[in-house]
mmCIF file of C-alpha atoms in Angstrom:
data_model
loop_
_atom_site.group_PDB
_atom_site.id
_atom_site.type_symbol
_atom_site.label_atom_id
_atom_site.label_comp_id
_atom_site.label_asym_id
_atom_site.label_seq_id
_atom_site.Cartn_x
_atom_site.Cartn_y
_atom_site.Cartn_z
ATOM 1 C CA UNK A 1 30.980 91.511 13.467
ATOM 2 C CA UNK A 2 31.147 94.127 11.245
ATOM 3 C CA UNK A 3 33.594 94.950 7.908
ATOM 4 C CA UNK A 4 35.093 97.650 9.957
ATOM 5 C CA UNK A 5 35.116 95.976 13.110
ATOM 6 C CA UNK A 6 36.922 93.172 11.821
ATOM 7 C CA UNK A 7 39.619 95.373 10.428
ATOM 8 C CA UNK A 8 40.098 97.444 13.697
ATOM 9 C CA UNK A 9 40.870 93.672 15.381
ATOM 10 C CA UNK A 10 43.404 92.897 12.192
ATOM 11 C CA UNK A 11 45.284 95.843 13.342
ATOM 12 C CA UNK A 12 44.743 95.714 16.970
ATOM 13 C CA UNK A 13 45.843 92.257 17.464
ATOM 14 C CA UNK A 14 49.018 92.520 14.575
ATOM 15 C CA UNK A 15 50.324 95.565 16.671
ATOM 16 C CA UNK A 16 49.765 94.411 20.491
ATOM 17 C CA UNK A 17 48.458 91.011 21.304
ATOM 18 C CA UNK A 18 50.400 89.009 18.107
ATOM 19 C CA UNK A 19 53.471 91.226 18.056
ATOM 20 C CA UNK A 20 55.784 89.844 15.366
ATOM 21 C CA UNK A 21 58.945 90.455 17.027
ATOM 22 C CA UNK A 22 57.885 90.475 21.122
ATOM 23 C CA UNK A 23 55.526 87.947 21.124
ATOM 24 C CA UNK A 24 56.152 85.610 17.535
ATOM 25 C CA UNK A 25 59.986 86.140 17.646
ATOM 26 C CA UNK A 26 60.160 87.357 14.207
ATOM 27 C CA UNK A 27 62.640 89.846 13.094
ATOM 28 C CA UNK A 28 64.955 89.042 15.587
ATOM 29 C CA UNK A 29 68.001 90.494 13.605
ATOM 30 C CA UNK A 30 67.604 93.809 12.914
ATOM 31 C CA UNK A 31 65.878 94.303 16.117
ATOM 32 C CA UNK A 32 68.908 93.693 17.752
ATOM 33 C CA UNK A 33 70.910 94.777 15.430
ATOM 34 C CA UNK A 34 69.744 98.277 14.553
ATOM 35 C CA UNK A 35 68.342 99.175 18.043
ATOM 36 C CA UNK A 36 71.505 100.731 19.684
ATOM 37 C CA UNK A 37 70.244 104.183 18.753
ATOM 38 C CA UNK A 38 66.279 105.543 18.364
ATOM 39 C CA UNK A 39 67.244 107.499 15.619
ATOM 40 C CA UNK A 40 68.681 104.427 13.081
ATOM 41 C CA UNK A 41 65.601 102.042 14.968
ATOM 42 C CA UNK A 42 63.385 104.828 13.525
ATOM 43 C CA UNK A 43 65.037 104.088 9.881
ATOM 44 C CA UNK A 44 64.960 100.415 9.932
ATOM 45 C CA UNK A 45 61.325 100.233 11.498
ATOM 46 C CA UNK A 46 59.914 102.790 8.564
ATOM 47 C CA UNK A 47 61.833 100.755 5.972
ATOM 48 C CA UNK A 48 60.245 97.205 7.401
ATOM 49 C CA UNK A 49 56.959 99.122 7.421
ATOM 50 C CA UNK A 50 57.007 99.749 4.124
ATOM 51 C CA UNK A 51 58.603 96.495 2.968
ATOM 52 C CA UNK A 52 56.049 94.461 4.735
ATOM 53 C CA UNK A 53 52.661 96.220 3.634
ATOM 54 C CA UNK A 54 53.513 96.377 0.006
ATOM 55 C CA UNK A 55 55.112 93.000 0.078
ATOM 56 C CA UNK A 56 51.786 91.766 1.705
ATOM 57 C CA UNK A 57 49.584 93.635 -1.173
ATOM 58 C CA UNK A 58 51.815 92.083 -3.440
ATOM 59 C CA UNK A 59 52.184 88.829 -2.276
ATOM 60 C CA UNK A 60 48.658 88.177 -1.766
ATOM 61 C CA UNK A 61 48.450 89.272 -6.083
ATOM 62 C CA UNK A 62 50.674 86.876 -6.907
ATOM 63 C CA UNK A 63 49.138 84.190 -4.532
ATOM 64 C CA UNK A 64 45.527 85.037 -6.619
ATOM 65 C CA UNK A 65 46.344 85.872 -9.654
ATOM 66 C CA UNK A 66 49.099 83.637 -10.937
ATOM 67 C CA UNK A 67 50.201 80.594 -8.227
ATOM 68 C CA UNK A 68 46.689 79.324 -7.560
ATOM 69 C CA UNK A 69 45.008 79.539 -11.199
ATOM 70 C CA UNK A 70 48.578 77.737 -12.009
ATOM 71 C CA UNK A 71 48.189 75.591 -9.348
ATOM 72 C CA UNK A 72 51.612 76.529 -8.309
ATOM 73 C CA UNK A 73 51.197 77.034 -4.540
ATOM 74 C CA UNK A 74 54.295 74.439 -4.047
ATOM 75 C CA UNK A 75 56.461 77.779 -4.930
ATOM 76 C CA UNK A 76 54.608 80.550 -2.668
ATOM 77 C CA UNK A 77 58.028 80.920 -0.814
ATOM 78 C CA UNK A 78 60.249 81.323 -3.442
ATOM 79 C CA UNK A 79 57.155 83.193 -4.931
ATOM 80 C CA UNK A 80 57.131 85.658 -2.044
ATOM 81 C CA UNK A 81 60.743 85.909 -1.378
ATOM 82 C CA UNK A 82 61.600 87.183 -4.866
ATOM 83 C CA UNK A 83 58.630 89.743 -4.660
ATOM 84 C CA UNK A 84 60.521 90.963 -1.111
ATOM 85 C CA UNK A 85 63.978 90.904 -2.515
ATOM 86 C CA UNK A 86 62.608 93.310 -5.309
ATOM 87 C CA UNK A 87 60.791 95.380 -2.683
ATOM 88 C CA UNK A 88 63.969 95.698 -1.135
ATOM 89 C CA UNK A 89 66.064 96.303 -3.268
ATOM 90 C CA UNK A 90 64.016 99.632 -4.453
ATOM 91 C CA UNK A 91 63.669 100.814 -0.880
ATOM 92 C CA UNK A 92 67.535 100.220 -0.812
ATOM 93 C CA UNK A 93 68.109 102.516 -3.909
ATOM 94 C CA UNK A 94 65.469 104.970 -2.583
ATOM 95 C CA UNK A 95 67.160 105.831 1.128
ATOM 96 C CA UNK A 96 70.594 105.655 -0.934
ATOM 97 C CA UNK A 97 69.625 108.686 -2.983
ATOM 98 C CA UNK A 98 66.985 110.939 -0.483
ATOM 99 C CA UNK A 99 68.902 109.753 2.719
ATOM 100 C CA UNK A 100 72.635 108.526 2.993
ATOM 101 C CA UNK A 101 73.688 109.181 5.987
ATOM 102 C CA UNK A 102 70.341 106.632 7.289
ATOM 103 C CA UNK A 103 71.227 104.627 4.275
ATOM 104 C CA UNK A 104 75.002 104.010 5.915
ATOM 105 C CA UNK A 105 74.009 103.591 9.718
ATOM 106 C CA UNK A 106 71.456 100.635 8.556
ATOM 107 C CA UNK A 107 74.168 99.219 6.309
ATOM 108 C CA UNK A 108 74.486 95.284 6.141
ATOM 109 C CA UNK A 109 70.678 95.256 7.963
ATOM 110 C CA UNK A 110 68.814 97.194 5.338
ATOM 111 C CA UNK A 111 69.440 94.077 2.549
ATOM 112 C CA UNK A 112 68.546 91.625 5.410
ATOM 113 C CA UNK A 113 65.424 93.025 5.363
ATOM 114 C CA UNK A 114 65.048 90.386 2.037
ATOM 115 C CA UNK A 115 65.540 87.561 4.584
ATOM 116 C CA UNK A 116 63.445 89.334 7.558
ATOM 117 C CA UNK A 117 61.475 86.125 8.680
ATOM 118 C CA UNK A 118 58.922 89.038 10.451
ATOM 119 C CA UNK A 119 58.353 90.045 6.247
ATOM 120 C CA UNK A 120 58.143 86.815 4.447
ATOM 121 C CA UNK A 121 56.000 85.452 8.094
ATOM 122 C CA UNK A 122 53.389 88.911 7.357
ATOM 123 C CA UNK A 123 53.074 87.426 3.761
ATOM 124 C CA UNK A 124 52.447 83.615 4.750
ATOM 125 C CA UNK A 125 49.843 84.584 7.437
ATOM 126 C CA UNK A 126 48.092 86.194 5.605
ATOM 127 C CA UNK A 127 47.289 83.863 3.049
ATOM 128 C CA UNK A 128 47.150 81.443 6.038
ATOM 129 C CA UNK A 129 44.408 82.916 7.536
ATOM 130 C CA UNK A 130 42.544 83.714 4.388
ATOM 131 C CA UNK A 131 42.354 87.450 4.260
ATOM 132 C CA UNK A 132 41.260 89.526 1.548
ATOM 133 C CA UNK A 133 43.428 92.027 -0.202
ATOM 134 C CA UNK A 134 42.245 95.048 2.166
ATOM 135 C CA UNK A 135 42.366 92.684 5.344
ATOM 136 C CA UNK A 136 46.058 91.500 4.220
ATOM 137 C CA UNK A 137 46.837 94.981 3.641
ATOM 138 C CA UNK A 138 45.988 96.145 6.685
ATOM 139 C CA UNK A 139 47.734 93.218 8.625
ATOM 140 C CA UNK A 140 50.779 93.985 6.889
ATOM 141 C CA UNK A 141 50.530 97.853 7.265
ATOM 142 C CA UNK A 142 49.687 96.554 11.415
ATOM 143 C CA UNK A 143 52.292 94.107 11.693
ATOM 144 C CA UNK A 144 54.876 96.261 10.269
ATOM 145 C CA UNK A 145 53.926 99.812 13.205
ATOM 146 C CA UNK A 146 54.514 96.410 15.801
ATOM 147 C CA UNK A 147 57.411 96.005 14.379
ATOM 148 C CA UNK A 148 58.199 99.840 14.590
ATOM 149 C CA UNK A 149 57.087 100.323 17.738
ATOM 150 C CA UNK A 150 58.794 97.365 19.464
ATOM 151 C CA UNK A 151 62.082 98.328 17.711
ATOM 152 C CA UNK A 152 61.782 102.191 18.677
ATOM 153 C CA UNK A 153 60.749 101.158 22.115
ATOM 154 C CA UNK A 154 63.977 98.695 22.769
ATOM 155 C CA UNK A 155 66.367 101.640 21.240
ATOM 156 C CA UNK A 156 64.935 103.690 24.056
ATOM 157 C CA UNK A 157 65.942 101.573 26.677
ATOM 158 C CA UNK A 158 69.334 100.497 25.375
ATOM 159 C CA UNK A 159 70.072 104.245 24.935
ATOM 160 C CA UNK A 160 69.201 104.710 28.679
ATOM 161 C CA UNK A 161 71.273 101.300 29.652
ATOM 162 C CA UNK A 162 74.359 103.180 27.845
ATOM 163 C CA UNK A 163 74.331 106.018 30.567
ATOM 164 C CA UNK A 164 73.247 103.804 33.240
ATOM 165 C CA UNK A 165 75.393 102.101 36.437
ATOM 166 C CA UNK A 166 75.432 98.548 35.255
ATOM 167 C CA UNK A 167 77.551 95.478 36.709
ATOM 168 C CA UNK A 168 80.365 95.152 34.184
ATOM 169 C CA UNK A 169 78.967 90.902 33.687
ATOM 170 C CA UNK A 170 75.664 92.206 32.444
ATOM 171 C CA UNK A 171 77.053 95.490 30.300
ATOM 172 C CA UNK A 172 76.184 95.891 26.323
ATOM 173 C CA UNK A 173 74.646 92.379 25.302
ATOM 174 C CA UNK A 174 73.643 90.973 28.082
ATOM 175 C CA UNK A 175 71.523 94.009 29.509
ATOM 176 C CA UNK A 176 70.036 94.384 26.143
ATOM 177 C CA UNK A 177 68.780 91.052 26.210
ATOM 178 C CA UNK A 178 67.435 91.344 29.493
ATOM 179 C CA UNK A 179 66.019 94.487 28.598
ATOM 180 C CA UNK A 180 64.153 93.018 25.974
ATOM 181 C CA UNK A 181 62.864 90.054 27.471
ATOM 182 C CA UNK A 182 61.491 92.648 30.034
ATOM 183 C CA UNK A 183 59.781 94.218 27.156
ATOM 184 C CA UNK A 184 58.432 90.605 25.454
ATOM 185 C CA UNK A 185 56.847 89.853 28.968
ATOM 186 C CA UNK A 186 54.903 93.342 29.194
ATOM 187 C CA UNK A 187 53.693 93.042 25.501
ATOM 188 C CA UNK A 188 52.511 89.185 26.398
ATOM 189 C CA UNK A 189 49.759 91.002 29.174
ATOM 190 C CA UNK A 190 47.825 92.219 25.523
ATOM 191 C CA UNK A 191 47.253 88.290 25.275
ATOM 192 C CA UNK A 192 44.293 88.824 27.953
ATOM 193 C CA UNK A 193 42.974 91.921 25.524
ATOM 194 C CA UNK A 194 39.286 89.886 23.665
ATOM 195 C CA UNK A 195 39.829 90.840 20.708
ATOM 196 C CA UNK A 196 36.540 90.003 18.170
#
């Protein structure tokens, strides 16, 4: 299999068949948290996105560069959670200053994103599976659109359930939870995808 090839099934399978919050349960929080409306899922799924790429890239540094020749690799999670928390914390100050009014509707979920198992999970599977730094890039570049997409696709449907003739047991949470366990099984049907 080719360089190219193998990167195309990276992607493929971190956006579809290994979806980090429909099919690994990852990320669980915001995605039911900040899905109410498409325009705030849009927000948080750009932010994660972003988070979980460069947190991969820079991860996967500090897992090279400094824990292993250090033979530190005891402290990769406290390692990768402090590189996350910093991510954070700029892409906090950034949406504060070019975008308030998406820097309120996230509120308490954009600082969460520091404890978003989906982000430090991106950054321990990749090392897991031994990727380089383009293939870990790439995985956390995919895993973060799955996380986009899943989150953009579940505000969709809550936003239709709010308009929608629903039995007053099964109205807000319980619909939404239905909704997206509806949406989990459909994404599990990628498992039969051959990937590689």
């Amino acid at each position: 299999m080719s360089y190219f090839t193998n990167i195309m099934v990276i992607s493929l399978t971190a956006i579809l068949v290994e979806n980090f919050v429909l099919v690994k349960f990852l990320g669980i929080c915001p995605f039911l948290g900040v899905s109410k409306q498409t325009k705030t899922a849009v927000g948080m799924g750009g932010a994660v996105m972003f988070v979980m790429t460069i947190s991969s890239a820079m991860t996967w540094l500090v897992q090279k560069f400094l824990l292993e020749p250090l033979h530190l690799e005891y402290l990769q999670t406290i390692a990768f959670i402090l590189v996350i928390a910093a991510l954070v914390q700029f892409v906090e100050m950034a949406l504060e200053k070019l975008s308030p009014a998406l820097y309120e509707s996230l509120g308490i979920y954009l600082p969460l994103i520091t404890t978003n198992c989906a982000v430090l999970g991106a950054a321990i599977l990749t090392q897991q599976k031994g990727y380089d730094f383009v293939e870990t890039v790439v995985f956390g570049l995919s895993a973060g659109i799955g996380f986009t997409l899943a989150i953009v696709l579940f505000s969709g449907v809550r936003e239709r359930l709010e308009t929608s003739d629903i039995p007053e047991a099964l109205q807000g949470f319980p619909s939404a939870l239905i909704a997206a366990a509806l949406i989990s099984l459909a994404f599990f049907g990628f498992q039969g995808l051959k990937l590689g």
